[in-house]
Short mmCIF file of N, CA and C and ligand atoms in Angstrom, two decimals:
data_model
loop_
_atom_site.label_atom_id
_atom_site.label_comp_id
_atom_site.label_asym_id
_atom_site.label_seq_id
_atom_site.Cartn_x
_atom_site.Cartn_y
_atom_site.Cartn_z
N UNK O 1 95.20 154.17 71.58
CA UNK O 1 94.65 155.52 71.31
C UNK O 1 95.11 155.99 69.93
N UNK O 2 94.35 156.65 69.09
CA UNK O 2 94.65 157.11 67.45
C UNK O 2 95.99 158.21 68.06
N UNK O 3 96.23 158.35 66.91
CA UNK O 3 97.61 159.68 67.08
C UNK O 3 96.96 160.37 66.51
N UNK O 4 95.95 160.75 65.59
CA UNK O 4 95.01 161.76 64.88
C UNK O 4 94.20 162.81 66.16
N UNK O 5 94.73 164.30 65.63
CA UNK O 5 93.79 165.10 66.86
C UNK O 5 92.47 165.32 66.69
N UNK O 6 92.09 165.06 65.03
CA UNK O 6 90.90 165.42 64.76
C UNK O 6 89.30 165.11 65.58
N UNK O 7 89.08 165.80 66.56
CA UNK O 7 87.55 165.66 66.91
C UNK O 7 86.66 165.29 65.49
N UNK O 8 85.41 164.53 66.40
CA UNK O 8 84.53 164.10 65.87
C UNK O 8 83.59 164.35 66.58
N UNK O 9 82.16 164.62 66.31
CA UNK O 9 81.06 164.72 67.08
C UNK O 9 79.78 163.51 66.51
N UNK O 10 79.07 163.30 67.33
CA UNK O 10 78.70 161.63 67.46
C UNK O 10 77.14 161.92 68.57
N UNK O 11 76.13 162.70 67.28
CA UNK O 11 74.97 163.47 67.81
C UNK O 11 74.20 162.49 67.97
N UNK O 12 72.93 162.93 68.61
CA UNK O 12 71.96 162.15 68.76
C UNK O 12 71.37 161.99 69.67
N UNK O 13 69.48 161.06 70.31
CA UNK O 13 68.95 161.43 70.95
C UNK O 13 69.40 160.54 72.69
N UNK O 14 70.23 159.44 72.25
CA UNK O 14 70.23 158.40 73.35
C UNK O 14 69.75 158.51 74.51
N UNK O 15 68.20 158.21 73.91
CA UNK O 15 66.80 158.03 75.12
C UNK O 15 66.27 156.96 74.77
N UNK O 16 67.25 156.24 75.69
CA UNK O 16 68.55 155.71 76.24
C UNK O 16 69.92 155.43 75.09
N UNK O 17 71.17 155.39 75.93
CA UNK O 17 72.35 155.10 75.08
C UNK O 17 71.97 153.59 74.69
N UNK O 18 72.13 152.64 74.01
CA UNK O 18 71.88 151.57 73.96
C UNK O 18 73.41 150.31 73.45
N UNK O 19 73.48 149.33 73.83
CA UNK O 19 74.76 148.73 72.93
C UNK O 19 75.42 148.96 71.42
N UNK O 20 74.03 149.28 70.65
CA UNK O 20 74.42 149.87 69.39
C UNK O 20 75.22 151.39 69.63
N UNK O 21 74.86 152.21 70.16
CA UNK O 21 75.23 153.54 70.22
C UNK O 21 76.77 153.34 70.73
N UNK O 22 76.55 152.74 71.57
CA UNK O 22 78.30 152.13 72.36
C UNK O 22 79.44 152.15 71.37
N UNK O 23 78.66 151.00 70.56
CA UNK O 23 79.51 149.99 69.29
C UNK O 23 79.91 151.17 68.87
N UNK O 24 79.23 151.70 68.40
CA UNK O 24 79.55 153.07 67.27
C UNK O 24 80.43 154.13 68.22
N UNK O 25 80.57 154.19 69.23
CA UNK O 25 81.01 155.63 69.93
C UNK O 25 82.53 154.83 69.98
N UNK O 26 82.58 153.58 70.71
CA UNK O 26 83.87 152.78 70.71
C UNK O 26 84.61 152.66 69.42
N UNK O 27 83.93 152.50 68.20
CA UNK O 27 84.52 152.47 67.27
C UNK O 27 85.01 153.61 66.57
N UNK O 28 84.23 155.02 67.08
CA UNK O 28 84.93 156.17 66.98
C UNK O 28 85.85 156.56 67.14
N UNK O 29 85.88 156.21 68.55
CA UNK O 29 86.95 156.62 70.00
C UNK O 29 88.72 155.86 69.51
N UNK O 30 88.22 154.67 68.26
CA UNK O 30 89.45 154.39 68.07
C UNK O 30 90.45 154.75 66.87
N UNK O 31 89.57 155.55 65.87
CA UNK O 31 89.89 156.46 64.44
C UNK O 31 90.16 157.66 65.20
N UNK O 32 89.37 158.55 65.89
CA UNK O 32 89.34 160.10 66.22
C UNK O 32 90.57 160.18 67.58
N UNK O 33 90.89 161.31 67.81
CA UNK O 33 91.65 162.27 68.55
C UNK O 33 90.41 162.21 69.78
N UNK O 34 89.66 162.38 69.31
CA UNK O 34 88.75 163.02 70.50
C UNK O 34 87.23 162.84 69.90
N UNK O 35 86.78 161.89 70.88
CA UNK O 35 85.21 161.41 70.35
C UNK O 35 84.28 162.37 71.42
N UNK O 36 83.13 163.56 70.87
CA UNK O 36 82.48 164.15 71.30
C UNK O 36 80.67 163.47 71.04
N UNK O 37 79.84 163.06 72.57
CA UNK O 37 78.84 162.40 72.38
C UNK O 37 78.41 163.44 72.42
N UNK O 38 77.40 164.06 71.58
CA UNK O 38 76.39 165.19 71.98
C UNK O 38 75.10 164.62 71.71
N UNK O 39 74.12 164.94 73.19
CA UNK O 39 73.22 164.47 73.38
C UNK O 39 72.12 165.85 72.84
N UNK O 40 71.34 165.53 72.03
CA UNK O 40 70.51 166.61 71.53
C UNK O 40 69.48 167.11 72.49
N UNK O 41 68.87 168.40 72.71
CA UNK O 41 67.91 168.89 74.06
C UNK O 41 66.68 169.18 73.11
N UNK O 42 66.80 168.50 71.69
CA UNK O 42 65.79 169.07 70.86
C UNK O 42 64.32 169.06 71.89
N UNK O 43 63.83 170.03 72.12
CA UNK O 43 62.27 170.12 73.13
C UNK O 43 61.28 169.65 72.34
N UNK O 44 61.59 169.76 70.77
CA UNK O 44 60.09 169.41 70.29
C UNK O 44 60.04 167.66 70.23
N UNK O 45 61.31 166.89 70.50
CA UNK O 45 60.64 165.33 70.78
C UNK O 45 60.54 164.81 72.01
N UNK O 46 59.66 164.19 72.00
CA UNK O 46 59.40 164.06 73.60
C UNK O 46 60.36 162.72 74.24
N UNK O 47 61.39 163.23 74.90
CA UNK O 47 62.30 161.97 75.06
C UNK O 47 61.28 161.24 76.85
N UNK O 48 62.13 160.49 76.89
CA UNK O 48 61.38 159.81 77.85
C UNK O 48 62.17 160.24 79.03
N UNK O 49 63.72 160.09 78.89
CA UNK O 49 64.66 161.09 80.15
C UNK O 49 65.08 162.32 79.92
N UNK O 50 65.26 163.22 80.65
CA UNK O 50 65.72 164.41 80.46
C UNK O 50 67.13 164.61 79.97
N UNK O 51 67.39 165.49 79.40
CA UNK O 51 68.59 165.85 78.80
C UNK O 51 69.69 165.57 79.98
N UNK O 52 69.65 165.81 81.23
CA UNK O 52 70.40 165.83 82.38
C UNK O 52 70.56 164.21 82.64
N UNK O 53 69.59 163.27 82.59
CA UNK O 53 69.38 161.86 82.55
C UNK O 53 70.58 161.28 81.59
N UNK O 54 70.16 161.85 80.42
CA UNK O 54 70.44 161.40 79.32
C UNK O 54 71.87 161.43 79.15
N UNK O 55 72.44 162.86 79.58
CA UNK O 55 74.02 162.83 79.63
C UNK O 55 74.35 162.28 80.54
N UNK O 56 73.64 162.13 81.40
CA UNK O 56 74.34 161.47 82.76
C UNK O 56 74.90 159.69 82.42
N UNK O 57 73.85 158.97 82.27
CA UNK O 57 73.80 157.97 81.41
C UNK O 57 75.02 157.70 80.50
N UNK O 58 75.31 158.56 79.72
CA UNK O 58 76.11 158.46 78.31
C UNK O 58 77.47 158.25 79.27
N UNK O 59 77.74 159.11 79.93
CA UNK O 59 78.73 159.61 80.88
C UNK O 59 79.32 158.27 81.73
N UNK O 60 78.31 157.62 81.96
CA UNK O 60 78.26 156.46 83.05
C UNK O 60 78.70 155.35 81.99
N UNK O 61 77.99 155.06 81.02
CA UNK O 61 78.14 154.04 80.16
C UNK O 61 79.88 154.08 79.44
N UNK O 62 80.32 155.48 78.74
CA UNK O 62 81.56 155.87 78.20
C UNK O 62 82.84 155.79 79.14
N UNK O 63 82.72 156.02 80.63
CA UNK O 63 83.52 155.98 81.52
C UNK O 63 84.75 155.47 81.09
N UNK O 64 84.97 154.27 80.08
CA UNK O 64 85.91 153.55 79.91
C UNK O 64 86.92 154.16 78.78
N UNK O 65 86.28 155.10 78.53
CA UNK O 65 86.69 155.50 76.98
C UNK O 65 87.30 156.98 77.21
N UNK O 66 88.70 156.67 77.54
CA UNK O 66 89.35 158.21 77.84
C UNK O 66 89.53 158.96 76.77
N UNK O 67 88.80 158.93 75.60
CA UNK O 67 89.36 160.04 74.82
C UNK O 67 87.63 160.91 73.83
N UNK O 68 86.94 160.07 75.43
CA UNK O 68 85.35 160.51 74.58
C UNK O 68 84.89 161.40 76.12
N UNK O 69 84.21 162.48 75.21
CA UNK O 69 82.93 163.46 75.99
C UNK O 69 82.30 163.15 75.98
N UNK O 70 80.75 163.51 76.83
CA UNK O 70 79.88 163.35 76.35
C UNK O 70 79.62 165.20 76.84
N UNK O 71 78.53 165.90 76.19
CA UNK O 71 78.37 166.86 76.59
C UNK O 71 76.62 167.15 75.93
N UNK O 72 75.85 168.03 76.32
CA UNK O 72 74.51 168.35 75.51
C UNK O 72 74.66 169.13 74.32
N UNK O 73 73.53 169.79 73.50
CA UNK O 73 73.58 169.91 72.22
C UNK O 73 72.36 170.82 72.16
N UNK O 74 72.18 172.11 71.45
CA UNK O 74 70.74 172.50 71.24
C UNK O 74 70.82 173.61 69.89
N UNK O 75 70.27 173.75 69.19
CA UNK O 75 70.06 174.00 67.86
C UNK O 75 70.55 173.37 66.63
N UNK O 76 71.34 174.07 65.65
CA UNK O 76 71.96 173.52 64.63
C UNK O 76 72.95 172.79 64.57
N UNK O 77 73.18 171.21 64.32
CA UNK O 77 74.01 170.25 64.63
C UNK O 77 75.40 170.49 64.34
N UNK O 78 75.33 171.16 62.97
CA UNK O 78 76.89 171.92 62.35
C UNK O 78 77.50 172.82 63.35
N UNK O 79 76.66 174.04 63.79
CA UNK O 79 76.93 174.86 64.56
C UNK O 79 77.58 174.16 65.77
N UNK O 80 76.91 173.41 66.48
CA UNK O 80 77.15 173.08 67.94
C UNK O 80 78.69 172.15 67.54
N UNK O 81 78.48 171.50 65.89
CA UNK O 81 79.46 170.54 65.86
C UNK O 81 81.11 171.87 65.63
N UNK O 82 80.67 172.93 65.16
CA UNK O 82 81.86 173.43 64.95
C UNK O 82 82.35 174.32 65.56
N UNK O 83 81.37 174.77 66.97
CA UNK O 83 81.86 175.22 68.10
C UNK O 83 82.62 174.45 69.19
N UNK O 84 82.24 173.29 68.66
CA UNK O 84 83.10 172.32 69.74
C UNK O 84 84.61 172.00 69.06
N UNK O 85 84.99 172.93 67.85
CA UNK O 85 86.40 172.27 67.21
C UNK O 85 85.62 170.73 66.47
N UNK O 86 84.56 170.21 66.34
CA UNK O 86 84.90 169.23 65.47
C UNK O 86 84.98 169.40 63.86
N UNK O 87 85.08 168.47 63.25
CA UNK O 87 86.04 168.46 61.79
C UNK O 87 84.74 167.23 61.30
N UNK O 88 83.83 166.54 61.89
CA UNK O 88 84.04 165.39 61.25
C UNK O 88 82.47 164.87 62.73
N UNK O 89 81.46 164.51 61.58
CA UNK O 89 80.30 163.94 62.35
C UNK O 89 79.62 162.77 62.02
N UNK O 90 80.02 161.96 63.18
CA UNK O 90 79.62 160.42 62.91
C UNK O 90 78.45 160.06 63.05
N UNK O 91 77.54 159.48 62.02
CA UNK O 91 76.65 159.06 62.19
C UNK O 91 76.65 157.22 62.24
N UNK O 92 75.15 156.21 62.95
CA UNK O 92 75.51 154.96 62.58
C UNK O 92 74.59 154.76 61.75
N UNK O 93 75.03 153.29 60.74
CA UNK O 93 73.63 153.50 59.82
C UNK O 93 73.61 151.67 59.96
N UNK O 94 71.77 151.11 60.45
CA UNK O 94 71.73 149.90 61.12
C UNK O 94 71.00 149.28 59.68
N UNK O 95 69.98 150.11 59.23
CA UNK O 95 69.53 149.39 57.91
C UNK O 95 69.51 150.32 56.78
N UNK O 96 69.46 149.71 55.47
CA UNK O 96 69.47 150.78 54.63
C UNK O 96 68.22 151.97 53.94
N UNK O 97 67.42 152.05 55.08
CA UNK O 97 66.16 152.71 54.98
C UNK O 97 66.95 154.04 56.09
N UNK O 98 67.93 153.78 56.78
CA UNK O 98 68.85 155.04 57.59
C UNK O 98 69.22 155.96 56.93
N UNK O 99 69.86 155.37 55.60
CA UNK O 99 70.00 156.13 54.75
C UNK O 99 69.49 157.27 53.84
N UNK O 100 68.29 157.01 53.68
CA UNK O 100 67.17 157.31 53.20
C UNK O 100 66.88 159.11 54.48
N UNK O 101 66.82 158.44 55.62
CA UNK O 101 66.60 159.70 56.03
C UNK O 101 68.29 160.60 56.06
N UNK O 102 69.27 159.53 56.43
CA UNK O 102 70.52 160.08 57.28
C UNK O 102 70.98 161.16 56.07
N UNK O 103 70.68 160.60 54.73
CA UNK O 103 71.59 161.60 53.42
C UNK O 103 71.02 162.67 53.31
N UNK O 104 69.96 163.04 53.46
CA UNK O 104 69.34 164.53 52.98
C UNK O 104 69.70 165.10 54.11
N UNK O 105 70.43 164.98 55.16
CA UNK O 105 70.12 166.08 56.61
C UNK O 105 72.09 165.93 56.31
N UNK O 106 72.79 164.38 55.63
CA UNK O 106 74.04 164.97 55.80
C UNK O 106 74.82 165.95 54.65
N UNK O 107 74.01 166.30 53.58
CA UNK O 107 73.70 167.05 52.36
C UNK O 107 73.41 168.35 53.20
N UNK O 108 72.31 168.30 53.34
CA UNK O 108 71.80 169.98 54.05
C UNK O 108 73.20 170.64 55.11
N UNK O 109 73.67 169.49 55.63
CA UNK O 109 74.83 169.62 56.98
C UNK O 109 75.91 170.35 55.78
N UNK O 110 76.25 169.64 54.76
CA UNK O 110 76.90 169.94 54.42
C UNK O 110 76.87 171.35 53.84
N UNK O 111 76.07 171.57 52.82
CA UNK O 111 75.62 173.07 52.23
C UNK O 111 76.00 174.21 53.53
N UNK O 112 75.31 173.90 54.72
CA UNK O 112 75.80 174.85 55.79
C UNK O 112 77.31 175.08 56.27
N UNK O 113 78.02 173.66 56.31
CA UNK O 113 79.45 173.87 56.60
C UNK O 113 79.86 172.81 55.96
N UNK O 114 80.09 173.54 54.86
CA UNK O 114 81.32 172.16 54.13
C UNK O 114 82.63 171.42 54.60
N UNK O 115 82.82 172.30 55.36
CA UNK O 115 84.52 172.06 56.24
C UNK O 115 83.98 171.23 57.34
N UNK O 116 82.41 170.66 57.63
CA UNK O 116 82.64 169.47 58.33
C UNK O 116 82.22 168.63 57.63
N UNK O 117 82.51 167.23 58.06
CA UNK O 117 82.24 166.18 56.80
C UNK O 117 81.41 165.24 58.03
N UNK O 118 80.92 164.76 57.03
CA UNK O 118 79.62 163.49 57.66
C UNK O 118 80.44 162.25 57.26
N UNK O 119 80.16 161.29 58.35
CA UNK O 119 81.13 160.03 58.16
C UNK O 119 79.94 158.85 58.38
N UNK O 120 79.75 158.02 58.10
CA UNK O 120 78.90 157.22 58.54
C UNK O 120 79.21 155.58 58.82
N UNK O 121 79.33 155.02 59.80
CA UNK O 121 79.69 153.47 60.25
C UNK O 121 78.49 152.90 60.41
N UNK O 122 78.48 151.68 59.67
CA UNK O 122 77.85 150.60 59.47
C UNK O 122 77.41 149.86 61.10
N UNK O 123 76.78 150.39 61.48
CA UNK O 123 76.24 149.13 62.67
C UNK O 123 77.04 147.53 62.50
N UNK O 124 77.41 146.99 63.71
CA UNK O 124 77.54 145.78 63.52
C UNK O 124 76.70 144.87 63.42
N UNK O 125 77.08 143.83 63.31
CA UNK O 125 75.73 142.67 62.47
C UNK O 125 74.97 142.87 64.08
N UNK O 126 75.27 142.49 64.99
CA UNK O 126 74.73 142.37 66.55
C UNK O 126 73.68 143.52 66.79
N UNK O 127 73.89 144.68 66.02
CA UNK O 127 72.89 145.46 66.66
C UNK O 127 71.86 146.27 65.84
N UNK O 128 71.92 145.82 64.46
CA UNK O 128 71.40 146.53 63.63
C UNK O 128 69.66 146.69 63.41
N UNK O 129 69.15 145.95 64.55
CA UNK O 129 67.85 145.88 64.72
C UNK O 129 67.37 146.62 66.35
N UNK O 130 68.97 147.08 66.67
CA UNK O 130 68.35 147.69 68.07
C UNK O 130 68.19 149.14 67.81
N UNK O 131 66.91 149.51 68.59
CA UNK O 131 67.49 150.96 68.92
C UNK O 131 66.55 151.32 69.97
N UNK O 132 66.48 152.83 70.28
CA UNK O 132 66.21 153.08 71.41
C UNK O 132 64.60 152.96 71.70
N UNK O 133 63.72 153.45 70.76
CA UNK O 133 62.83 152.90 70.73
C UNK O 133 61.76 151.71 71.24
N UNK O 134 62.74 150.75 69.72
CA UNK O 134 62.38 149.02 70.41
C UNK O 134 63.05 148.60 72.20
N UNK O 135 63.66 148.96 72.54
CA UNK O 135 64.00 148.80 73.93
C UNK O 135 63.28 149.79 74.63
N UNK O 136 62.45 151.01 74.70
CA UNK O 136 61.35 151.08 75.79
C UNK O 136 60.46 149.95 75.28
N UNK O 137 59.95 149.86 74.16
CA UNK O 137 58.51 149.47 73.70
C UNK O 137 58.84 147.90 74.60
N UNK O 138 59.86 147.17 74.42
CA UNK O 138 60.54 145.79 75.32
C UNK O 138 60.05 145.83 76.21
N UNK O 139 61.02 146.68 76.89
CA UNK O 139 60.96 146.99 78.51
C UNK O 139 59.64 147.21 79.17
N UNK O 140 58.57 148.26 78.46
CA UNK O 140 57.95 148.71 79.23
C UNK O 140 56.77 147.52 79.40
N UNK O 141 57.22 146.56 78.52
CA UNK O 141 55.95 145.40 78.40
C UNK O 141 57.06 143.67 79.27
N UNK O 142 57.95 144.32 80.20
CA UNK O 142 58.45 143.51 80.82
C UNK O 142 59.30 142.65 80.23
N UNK O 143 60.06 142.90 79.03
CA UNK O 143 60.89 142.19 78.01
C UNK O 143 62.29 142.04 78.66
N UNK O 144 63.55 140.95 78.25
CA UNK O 144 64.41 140.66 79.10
C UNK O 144 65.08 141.93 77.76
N UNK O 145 65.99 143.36 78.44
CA UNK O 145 66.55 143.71 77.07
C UNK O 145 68.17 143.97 77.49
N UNK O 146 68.44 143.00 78.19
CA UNK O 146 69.74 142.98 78.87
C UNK O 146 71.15 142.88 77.98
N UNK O 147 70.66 142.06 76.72
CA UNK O 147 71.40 141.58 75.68
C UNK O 147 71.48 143.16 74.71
N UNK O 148 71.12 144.37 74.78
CA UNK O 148 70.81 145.19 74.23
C UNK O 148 71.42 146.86 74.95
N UNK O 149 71.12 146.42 76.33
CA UNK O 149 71.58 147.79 76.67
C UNK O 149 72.47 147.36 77.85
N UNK O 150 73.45 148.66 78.65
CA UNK O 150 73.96 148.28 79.72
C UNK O 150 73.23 147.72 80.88
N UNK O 151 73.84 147.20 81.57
CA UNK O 151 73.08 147.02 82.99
C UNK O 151 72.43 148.19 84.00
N UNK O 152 73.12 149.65 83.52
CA UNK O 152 72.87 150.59 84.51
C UNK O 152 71.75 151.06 83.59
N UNK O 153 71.68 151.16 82.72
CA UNK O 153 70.29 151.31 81.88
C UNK O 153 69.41 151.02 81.62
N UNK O 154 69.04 149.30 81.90
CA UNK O 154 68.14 148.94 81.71
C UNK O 154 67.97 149.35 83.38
N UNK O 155 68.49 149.56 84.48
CA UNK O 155 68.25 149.47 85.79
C UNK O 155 67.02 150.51 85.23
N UNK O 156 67.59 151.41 84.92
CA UNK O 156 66.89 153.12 85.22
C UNK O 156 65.53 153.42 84.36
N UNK O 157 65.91 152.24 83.05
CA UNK O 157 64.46 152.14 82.37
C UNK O 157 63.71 151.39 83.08
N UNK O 158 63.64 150.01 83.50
CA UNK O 158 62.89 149.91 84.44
C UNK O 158 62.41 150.32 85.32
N UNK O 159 63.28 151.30 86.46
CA UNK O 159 62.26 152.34 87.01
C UNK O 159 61.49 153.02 86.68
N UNK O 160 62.02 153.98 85.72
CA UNK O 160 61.44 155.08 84.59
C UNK O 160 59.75 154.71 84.27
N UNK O 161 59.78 153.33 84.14
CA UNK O 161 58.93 152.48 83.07
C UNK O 161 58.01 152.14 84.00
N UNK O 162 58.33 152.23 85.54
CA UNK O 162 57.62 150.85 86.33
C UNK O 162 57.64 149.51 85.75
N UNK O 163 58.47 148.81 84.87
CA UNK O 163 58.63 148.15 84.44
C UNK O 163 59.34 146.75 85.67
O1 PNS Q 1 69.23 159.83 67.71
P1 PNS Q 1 68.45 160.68 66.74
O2 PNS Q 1 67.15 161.12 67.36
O3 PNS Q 1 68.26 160.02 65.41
O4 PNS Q 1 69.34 162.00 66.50
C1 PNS Q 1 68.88 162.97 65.62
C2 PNS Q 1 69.76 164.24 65.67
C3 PNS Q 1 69.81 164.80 67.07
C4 PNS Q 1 71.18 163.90 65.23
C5 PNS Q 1 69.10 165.24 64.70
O5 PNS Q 1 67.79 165.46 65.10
C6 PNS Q 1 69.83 166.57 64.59
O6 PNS Q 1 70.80 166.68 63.87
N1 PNS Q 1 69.33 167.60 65.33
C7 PNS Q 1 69.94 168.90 65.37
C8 PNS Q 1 69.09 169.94 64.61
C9 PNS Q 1 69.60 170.14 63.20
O7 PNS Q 1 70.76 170.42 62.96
N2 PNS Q 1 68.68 170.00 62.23
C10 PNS Q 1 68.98 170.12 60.83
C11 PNS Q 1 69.57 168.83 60.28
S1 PNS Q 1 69.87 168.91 58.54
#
């Protein structure tokens, strides 16, 4: 466990959490004091599980990781990040076209609250082509995506999916 108290918050849509999201939350969980998953309720994208799904999930998957939350999220990412005490918001970045979107929103983040800082970890080589996306589009066309997400996840996308 880090000796650092500093929270971190570790946003995003995980519909579904996937092995990449893991990598990155685990690798949080071992720099930060306290790794916070906030699952976003943004209404205007249409996730495929509900926000209640979705944390539930995160919750199930993190189990192992005593020094991580997972909790929901709804408006301004700074805000929610600096009502929760965090200092410090992790993003993952899998190719360098992430970047492209991830810098202008961690710029804008910043202008709003400078006193939190945007951190960003490199995906590992293993997952930098996954994300949540390509694993419905898999799944829902009967794809093996076992190598990609947990076992309790792909269970639930396959239902989800009729898959
Ligand atoms: O997993 P995603 O869908 O890439 O996560 C995107 C997320 C939730 C991190 C992003 O949409 C977000 O920050 N939403 C909160 C709303 C907000 O603060 N918007 C202004 C960003 S500059």
């Amino acid at each position: 466990m880090p000796t650092t108290d500093v929270v971190a918050y570790c946003p995003g849509s995980f519909d579904p959490i996937t092995y990449g999201h893991l990598d990155i939350i685990e690798r949080a969980a071992k720099l930060f004091g306290t790794v916070i998953v906030a699952v976003a309720t943004d209404a205007q994208k249409d996730h495929l599980f509900s926000t209640d799904e979705r944390v539930a999930l995160c919750r199930e998957v993190c189990a192992h990781l005593p020094n991580v939350i997972v909790q929901p999220f709804a408006g301004l990412l700074v805000e929610a990040a600096h009502a929760s005490g965090a200092t410090v918001i992790i993003k993952g970045l899998r190719q360098p076209v992430d970047l492209s979107h991830e810098g202008p929103m961690a710029a804008m983040n910043h202008s709003l609250r400078p006193e939190i800082e945007t951190m960003f970890l490199l995906a590992s080589p293993a997952y930098t082509y996954v994300s949540s996306s390509l694993i419905k589009w898999v799944c829902g066309m009967g794809g093996d995506i076992s190598a990609h997400v947990p076992a309790v996840v792909g269970q639930r996308l396959r239902e989800k999916l009729g898959a």
